[in-house]
Tab-separated table of C-alpha atoms in Angstrom:
chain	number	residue	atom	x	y	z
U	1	UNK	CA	-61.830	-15.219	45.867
U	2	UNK	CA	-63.989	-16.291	49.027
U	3	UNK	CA	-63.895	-13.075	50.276
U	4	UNK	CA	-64.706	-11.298	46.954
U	5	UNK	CA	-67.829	-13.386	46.791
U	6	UNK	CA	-68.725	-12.375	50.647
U	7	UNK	CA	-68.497	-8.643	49.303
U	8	UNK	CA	-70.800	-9.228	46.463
U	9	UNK	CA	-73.220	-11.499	48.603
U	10	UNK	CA	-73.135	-8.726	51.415
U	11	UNK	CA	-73.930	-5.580	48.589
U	12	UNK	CA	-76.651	-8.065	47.326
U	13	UNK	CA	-78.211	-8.249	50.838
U	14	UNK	CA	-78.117	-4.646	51.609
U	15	UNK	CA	-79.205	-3.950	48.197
U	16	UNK	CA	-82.611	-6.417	49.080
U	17	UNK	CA	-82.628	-4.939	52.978
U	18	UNK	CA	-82.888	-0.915	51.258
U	19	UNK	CA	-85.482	-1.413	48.594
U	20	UNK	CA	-89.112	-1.003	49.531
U	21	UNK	CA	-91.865	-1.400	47.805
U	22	UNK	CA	-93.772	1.320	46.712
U	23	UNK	CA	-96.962	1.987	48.286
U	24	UNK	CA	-100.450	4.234	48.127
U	25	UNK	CA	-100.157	6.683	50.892
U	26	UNK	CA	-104.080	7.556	50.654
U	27	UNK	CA	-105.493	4.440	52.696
U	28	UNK	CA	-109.019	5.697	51.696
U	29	UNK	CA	-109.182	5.190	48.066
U	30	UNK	CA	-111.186	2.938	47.432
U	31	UNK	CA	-113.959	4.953	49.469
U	32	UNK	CA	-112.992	7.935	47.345
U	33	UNK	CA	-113.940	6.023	44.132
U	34	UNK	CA	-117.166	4.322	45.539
U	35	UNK	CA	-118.629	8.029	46.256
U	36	UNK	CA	-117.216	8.384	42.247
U	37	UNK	CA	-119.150	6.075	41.347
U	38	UNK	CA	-122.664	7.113	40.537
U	39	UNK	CA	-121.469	10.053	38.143
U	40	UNK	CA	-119.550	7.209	36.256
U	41	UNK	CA	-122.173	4.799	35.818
U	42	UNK	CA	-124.140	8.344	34.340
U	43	UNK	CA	-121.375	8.983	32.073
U	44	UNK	CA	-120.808	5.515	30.807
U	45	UNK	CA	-125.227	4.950	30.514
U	46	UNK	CA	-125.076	8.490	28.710
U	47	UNK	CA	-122.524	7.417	25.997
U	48	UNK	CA	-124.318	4.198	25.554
U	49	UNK	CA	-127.762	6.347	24.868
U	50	UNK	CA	-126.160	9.285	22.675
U	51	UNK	CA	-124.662	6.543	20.191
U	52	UNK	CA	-127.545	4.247	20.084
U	53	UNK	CA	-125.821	1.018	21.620
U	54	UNK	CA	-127.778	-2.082	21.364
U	55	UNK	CA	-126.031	-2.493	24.717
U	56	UNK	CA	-123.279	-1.345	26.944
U	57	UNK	CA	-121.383	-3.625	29.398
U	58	UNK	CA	-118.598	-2.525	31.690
U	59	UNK	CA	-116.589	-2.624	34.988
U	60	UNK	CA	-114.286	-0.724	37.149
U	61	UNK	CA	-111.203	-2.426	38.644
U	62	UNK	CA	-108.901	-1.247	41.797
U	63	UNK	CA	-105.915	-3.011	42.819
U	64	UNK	CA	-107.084	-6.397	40.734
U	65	UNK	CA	-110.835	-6.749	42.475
U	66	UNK	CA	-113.915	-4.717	40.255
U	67	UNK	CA	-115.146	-2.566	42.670
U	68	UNK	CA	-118.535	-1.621	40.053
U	69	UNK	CA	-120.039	-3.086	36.615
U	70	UNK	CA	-122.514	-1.681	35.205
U	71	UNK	CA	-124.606	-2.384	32.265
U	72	UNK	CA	-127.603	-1.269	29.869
U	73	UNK	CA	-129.623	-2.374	27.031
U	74	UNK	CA	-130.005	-5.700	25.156
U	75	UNK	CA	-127.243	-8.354	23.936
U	76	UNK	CA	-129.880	-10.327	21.317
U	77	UNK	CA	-132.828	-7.547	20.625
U	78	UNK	CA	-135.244	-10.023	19.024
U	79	UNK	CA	-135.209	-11.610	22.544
U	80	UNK	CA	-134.504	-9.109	24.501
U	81	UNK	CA	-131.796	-10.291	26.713
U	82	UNK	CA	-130.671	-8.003	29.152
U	83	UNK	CA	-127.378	-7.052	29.653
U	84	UNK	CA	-125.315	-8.517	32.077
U	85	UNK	CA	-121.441	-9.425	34.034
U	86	UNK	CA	-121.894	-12.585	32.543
U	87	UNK	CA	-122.789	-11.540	29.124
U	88	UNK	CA	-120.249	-12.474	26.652
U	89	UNK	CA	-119.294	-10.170	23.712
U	90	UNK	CA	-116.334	-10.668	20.854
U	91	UNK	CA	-113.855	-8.201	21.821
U	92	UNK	CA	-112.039	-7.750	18.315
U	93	UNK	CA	-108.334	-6.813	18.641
U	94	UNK	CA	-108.499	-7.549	22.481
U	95	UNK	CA	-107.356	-10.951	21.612
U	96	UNK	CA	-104.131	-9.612	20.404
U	97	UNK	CA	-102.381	-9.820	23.970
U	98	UNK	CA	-103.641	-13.399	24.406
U	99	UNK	CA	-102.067	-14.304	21.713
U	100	UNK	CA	-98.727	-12.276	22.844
U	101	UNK	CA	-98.917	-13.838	26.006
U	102	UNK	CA	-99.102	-17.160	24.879
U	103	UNK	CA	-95.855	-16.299	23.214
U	104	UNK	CA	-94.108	-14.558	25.974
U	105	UNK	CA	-94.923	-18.146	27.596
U	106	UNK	CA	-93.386	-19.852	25.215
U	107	UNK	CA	-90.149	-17.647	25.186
U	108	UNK	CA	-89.910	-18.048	28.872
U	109	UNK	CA	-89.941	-21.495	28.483
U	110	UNK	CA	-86.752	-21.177	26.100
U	111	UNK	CA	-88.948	-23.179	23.261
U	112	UNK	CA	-88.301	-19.515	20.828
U	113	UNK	CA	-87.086	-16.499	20.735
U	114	UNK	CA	-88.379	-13.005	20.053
U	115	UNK	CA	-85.550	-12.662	17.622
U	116	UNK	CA	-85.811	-16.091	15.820
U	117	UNK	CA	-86.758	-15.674	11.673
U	118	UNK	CA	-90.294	-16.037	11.887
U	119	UNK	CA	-89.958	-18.616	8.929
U	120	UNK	CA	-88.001	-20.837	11.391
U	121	UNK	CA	-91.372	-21.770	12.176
U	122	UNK	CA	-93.602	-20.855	9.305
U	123	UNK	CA	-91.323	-21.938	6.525
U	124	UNK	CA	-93.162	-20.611	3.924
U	125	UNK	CA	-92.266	-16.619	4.911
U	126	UNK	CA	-89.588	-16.515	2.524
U	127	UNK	CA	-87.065	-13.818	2.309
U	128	UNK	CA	-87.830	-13.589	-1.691
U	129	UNK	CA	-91.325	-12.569	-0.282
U	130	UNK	CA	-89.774	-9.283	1.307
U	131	UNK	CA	-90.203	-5.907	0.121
U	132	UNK	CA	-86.357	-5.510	-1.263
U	133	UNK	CA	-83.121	-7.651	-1.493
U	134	UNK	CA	-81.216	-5.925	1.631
U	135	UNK	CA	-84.492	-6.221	4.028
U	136	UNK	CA	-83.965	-7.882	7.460
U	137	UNK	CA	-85.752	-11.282	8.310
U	138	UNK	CA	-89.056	-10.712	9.632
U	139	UNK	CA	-88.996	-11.690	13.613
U	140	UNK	CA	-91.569	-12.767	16.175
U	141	UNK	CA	-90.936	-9.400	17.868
U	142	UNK	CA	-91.384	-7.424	14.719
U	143	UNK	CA	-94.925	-9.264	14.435
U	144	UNK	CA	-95.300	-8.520	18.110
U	145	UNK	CA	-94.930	-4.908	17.434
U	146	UNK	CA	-96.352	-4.151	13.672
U	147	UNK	CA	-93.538	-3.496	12.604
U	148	UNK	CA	-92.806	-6.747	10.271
U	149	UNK	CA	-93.839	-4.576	6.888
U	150	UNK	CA	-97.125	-5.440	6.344
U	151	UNK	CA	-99.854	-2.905	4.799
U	152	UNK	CA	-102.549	-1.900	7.275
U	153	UNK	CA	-105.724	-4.123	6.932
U	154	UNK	CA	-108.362	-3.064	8.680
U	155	UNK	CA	-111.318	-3.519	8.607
U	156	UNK	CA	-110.226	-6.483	5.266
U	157	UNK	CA	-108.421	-8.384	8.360
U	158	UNK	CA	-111.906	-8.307	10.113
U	159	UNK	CA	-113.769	-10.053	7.931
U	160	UNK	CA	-110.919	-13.366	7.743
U	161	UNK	CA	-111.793	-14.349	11.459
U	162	UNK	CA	-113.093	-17.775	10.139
U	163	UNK	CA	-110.174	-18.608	7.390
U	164	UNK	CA	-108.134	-21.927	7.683
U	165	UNK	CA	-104.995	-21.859	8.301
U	166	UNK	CA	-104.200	-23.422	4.636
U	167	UNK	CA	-105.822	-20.267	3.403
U	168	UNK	CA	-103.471	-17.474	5.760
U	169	UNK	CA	-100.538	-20.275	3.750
U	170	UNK	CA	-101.902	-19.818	0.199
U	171	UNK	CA	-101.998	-16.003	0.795
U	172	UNK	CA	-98.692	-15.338	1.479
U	173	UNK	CA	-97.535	-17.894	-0.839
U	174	UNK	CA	-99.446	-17.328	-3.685
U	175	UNK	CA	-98.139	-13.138	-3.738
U	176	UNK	CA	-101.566	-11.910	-2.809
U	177	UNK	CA	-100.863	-10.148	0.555
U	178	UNK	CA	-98.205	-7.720	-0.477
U	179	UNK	CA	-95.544	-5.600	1.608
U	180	UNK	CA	-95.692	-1.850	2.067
U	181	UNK	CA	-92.540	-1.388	4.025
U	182	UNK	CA	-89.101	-3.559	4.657
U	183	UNK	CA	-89.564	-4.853	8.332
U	184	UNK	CA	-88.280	-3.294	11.466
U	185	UNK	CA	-89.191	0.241	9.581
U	186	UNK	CA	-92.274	1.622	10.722
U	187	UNK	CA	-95.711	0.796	12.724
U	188	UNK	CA	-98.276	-0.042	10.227
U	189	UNK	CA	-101.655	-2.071	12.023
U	190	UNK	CA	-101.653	-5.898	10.630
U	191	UNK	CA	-104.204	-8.302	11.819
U	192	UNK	CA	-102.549	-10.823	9.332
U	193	UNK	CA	-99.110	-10.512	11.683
U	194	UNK	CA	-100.984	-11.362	14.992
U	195	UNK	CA	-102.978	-14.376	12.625
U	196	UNK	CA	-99.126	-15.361	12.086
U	197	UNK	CA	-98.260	-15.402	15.943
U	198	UNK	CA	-101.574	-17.372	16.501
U	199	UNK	CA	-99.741	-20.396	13.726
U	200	UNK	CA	-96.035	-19.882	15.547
U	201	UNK	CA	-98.150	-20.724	19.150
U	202	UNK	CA	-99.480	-23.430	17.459
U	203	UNK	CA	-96.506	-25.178	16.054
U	204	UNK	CA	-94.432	-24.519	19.065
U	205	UNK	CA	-96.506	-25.868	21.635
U	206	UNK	CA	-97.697	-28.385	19.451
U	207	UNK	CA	-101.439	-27.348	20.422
U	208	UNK	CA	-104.390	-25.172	18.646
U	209	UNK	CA	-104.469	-22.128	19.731
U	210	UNK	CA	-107.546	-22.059	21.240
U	211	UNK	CA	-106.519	-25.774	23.325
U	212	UNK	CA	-103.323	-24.116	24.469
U	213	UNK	CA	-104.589	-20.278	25.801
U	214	UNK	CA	-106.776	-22.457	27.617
U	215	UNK	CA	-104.797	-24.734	29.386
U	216	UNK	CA	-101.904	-22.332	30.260
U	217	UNK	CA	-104.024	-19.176	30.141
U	218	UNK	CA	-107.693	-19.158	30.898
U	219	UNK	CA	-108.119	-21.851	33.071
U	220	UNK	CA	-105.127	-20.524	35.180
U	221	UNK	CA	-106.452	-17.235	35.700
U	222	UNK	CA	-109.722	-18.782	36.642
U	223	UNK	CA	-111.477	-17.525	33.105
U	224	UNK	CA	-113.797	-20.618	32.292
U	225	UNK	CA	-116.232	-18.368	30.691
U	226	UNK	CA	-114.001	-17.142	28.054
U	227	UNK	CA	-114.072	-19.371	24.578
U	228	UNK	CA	-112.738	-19.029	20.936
U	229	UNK	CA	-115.549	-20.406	18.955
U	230	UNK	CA	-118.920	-19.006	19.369
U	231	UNK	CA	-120.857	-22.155	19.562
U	232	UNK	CA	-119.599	-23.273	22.770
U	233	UNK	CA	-121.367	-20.042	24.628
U	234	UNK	CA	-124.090	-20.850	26.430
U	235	UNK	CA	-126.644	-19.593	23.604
U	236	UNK	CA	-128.674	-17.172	26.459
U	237	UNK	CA	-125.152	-15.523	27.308
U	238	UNK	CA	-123.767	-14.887	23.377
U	239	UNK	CA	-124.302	-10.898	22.680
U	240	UNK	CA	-125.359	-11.039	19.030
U	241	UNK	CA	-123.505	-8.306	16.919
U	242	UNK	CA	-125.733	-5.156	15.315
U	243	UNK	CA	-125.256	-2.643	12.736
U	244	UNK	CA	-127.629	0.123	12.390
U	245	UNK	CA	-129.087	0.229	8.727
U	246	UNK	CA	-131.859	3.279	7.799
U	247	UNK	CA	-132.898	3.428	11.338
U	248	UNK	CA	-133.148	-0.400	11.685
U	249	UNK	CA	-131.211	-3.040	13.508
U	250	UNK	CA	-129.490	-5.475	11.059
U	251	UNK	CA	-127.507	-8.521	12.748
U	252	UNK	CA	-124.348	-9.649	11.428
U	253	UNK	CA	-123.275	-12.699	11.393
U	254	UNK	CA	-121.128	-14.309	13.815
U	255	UNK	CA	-118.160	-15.538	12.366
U	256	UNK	CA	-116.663	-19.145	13.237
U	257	UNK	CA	-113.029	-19.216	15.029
U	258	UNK	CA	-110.346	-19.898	12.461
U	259	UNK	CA	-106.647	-18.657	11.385
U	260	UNK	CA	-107.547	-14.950	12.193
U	261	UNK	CA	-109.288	-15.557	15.461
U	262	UNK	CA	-105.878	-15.213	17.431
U	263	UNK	CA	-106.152	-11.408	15.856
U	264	UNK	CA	-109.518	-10.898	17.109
U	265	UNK	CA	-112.097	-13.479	17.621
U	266	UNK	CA	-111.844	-13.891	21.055
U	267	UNK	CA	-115.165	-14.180	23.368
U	268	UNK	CA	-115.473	-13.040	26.965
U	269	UNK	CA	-117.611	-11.787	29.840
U	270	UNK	CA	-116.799	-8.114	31.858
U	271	UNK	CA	-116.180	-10.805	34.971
U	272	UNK	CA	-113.641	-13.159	33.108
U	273	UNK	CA	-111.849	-10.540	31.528
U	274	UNK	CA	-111.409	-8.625	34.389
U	275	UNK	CA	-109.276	-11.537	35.917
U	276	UNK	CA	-107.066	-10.999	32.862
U	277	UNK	CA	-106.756	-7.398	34.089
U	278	UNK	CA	-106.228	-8.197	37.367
U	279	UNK	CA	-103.049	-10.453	36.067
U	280	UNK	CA	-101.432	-7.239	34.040
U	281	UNK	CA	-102.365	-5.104	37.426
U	282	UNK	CA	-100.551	-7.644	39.689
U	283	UNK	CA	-97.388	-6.888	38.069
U	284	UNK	CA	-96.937	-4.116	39.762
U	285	UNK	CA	-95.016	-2.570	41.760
U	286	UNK	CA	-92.177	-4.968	41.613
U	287	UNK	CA	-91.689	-7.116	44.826
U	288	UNK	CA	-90.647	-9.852	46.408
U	289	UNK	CA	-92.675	-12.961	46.287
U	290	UNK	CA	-94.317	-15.824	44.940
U	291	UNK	CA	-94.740	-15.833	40.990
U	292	UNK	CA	-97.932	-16.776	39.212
U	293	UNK	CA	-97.810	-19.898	37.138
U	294	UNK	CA	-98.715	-18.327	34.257
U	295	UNK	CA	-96.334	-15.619	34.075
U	296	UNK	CA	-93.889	-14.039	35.815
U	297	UNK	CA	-94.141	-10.311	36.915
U	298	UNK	CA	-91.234	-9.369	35.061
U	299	UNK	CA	-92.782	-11.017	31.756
U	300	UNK	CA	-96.184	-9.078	32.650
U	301	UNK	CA	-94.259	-5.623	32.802
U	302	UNK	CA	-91.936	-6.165	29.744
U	303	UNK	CA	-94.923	-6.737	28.016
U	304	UNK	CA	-96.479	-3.388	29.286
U	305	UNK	CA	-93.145	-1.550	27.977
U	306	UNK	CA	-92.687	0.977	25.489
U	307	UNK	CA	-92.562	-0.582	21.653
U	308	UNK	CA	-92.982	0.526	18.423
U	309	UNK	CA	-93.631	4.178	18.022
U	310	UNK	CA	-96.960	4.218	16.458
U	311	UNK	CA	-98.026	8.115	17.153
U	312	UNK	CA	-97.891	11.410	18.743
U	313	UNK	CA	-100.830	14.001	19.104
U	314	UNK	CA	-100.171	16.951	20.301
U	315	UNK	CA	-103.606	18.064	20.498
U	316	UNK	CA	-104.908	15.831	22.648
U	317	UNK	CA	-107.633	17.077	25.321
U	318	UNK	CA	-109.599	14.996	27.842
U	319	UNK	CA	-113.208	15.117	27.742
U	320	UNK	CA	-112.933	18.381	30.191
U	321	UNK	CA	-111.498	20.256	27.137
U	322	UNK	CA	-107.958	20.273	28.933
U	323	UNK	CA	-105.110	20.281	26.483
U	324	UNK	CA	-102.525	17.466	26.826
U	325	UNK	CA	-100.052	15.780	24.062
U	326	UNK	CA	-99.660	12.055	23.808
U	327	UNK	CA	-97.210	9.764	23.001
U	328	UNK	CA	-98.233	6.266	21.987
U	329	UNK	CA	-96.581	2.734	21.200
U	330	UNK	CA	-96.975	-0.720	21.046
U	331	UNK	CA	-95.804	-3.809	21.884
U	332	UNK	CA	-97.350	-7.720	22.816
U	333	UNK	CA	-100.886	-6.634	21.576
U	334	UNK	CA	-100.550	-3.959	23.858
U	335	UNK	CA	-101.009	0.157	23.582
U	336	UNK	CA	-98.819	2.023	25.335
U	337	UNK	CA	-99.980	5.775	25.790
U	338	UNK	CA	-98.124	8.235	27.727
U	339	UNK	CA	-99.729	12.222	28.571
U	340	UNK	CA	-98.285	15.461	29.333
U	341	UNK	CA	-98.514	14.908	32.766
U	342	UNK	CA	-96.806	11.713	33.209
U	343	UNK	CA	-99.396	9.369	33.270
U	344	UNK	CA	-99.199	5.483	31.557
U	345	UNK	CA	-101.505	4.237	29.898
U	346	UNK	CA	-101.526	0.623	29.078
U	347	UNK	CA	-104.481	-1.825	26.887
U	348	UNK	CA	-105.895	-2.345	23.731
U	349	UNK	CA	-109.465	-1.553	21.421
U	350	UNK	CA	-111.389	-3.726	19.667
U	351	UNK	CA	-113.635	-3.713	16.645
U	352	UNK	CA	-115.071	-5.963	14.454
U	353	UNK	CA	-118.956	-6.437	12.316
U	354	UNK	CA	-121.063	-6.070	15.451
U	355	UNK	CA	-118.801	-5.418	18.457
U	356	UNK	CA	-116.185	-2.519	19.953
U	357	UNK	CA	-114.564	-3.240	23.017
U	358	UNK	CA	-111.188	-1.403	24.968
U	359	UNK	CA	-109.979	-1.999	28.120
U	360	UNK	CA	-106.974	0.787	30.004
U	361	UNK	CA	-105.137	0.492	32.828
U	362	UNK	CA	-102.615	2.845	34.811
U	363	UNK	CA	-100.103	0.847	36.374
U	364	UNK	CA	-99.030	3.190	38.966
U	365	UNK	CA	-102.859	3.879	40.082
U	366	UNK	CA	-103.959	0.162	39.834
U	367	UNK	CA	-107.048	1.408	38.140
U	368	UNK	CA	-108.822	0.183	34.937
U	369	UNK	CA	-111.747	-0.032	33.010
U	370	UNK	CA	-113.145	-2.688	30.464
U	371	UNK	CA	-115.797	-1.876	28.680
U	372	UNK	CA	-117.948	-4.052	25.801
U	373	UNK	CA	-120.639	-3.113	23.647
U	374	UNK	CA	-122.358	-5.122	20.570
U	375	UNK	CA	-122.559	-2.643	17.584
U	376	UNK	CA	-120.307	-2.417	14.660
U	377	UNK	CA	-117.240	-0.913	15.551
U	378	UNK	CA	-118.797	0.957	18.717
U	379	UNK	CA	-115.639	3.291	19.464
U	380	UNK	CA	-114.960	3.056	23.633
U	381	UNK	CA	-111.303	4.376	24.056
U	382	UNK	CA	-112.835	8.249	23.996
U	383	UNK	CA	-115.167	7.076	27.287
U	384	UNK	CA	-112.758	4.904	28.915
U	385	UNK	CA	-110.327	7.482	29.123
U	386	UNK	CA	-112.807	10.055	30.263
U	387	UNK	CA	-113.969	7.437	33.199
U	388	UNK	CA	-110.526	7.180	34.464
U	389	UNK	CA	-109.150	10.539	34.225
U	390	UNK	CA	-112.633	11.696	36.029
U	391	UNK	CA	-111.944	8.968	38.725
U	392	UNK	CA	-108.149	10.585	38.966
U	393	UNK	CA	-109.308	13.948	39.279
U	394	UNK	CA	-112.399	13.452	41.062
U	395	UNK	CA	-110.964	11.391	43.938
U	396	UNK	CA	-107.734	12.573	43.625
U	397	UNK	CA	-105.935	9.604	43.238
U	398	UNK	CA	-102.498	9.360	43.215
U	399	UNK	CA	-99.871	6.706	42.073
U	400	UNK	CA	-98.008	4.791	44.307
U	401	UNK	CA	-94.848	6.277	46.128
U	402	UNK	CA	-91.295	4.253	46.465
U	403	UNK	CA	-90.992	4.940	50.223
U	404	UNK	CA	-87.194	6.223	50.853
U	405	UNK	CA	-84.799	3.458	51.983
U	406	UNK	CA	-83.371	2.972	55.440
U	407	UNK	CA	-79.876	4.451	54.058
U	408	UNK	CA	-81.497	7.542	53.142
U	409	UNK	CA	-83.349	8.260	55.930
U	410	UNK	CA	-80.227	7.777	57.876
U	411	UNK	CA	-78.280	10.129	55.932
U	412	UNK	CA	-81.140	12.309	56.319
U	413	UNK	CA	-80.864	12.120	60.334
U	414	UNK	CA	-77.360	12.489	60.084
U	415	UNK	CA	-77.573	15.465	58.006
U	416	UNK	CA	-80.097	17.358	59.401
U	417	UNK	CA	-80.819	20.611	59.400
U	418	UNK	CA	-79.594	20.600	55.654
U	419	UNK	CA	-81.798	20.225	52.601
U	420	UNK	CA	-82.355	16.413	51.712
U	421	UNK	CA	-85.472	16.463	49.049
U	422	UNK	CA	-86.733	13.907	51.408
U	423	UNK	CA	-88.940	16.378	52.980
U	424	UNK	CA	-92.134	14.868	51.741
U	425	UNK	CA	-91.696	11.951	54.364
């Protein structure tokens, strides 16, 4: 038995000694994008101006640090605020993976399961309530993925941000919200599902919402400009919300954080948010090490996994006019997105009366963009991907490389003069 344990310990330790992790093999990247730069901030100022932004704020990250923000035009026009990294917009459905998060925390912590009934914790999800007699239970995870049978409901779900969470109750009890499909079926968008995470955080921990993403969220990641209710922004840094109306400017009216706000209602700056993009980056690639408090790395990446289908294009182009199909999914109030060539694509779009917001990232590049602007659903996710696919082909970026392990290379010593595929090294 003792030596049967040696073996395993000894394949273990080899196994640790072989794997490397991957690296960037162009040491100058960085100094590629920075000579990128210009044309993006042009690109990014250009969108803003062709679709009449009140104003445009965004930022550029690499490897976890932003390495450019930009920003143009006004967050509160009758005062004519400018712009700002400090400036904090809503940013809609961008909330979603805060929300996720704070449940991936609490599964971690062995306090749920992504399995569990959600009326385990939200009694009053009945199974009568479901869409036919032999339908499954709805779970966290199928809330966590859209998949828990609810109709679509944008832009209804929108407008809820400020509901109690008695009235999200006396919805679904009373009959009013309705199912489409039988759960575990199909994707199909619900805001109400992610408002339903936002009560299962907050009888789990025990905590509001907005009390508990700060404590184990926000505060950890160094975000202390990042807030729930819009009356505790510092009044000169709150981007007001437009619509254009006949050629005129109307506001709309900032809603107050309630049941819906874990759906959308969060508030943030480009330089808080990027530290939440800096988290997802530091996932990757997988390594040895230290963990964050927050979140493990493994958490952070199973979170970034493919979910529920949600969509296929197969005319996609880039802004360049080059054809390339998609694949998309979703999972932890998170987009997945693969292309034709390979490339991931992981974040999430917001919209909401007065805002539109998206952030991207490519894991294997450790690039992303965030991007915020304060008009009614001002759509982003065209321009964001057009920034980073012109940063990939512009300074030819590459993703990182698992370098071959010491084995290999050894067998390729040993073996040479025959063909290895190890060439490349």
């Amino acid at each position: 038995m003792l030596s049967l344990l040696y073996l395993i310990a000894n394949l273990e330790a080899q196994t640790n000694q072989s794997y490397k992790v991957p690296v960037y093999n162009d040491a100058d990247r960085l100094a590629h994008i920075q000579k990128m730069l210009p044309l993006i901030d042009s690109l990014y100022k250009n969108y803003a101006k062709a679709r009449n932004f009140p104003s445009l704020s965004y930022g550029v990250l690499l490897d976890g640090k932003i390495v450019y923000s930009g920003h143009v035009g006004s967050i509160q026009l009758d005062k004519n605020i400018p712009s700002d990294i400090h400036s904090m917009y809503r940013i809609a459905s961008m909330s979603k993976s805060i929300t996720a998060m704070a449940i991936m925390q609490l599964r971690d912590a062995g306090a749920l399961h992504l399995d569990d009934p959600a009326s385990k914790y939200l009694p009053y999800l009945k199974q009568d309530k479901l869409l036919t007699t032999d339908a499954p239970a709805i779970t966290i995870r199928h809330l966590l993925t859209h998949g828990a049978g609810f109709p679509e409901d944008n832009p209804w779900g929108d407008r809820q941000l400020e509901d109690k969470n008695s009235d999200l109750v006396d919805l679904i009890q009373q009959g009013t919200y309705f199912f489409l499909m039988y759960p575990a079926s199909l994707f199909e968008y619900s805001n109400t599902g992610f408002a339903l995470l936002g009560q299962i955080v907050e009888k789990v921990s025990g905590k509001t919402l907005e009390a508990y993403t700060k404590e184990k969220i926000f505060l950890p990641l160094g975000m202390t400009h990042t807030e729930w209710e819009y009356t505790k922004v510092p009044a000169d840094k709150l981007a007001h919300g437009y619509r254009s109306t006949g050629g005129q400017w109307a506001e709309e009216p900032l809603l107050h954080h309630g049941s819906y706000g874990a759906m959308g209602g969060l508030i943030t700056s480009i330089e808080d948010f990027s530290k939440y993009v800096a988290f997802h980056q530091s996932a990757w690639p997988p390594r040895s090490g230290p963990e964050h408090s927050v979140l493990r790395r493994s958490t952070l990446r199973e979170m970034q996994m493919p979910g529920n289908f949600s969509g296929l294009n197969p005319n996609f182009k880039y802004a360049s006019g080059r054809p390339c199909a998609v694949v998309s999914t979703y999972f932890c109030g998170l987009g997945w997105m693969m292309d034709c060539e390979g490339r991931v694509y992981i974040g999430h779009s917001g919209g909401l009366p007065g805002f539109g917001s998206q952030w991207r990232m490519l894991p294997e590049y450790g690039l992303g963009v965030i991007s915020f602007a304060n008009l009614t659903y001002a759509g982003l996710g065209g321009i964001n991907l057009q920034i980073l696919d012109t940063l990939i082909k512009g300074a030819g970026l590459k993703p990182f490389a698992i370098p071959p392990s010491d084995i290999l290379l050894q067998r390729k010593k040993r073996n040479s003069g025959h063909h290895t595929g190890l060439d490349g090294y």
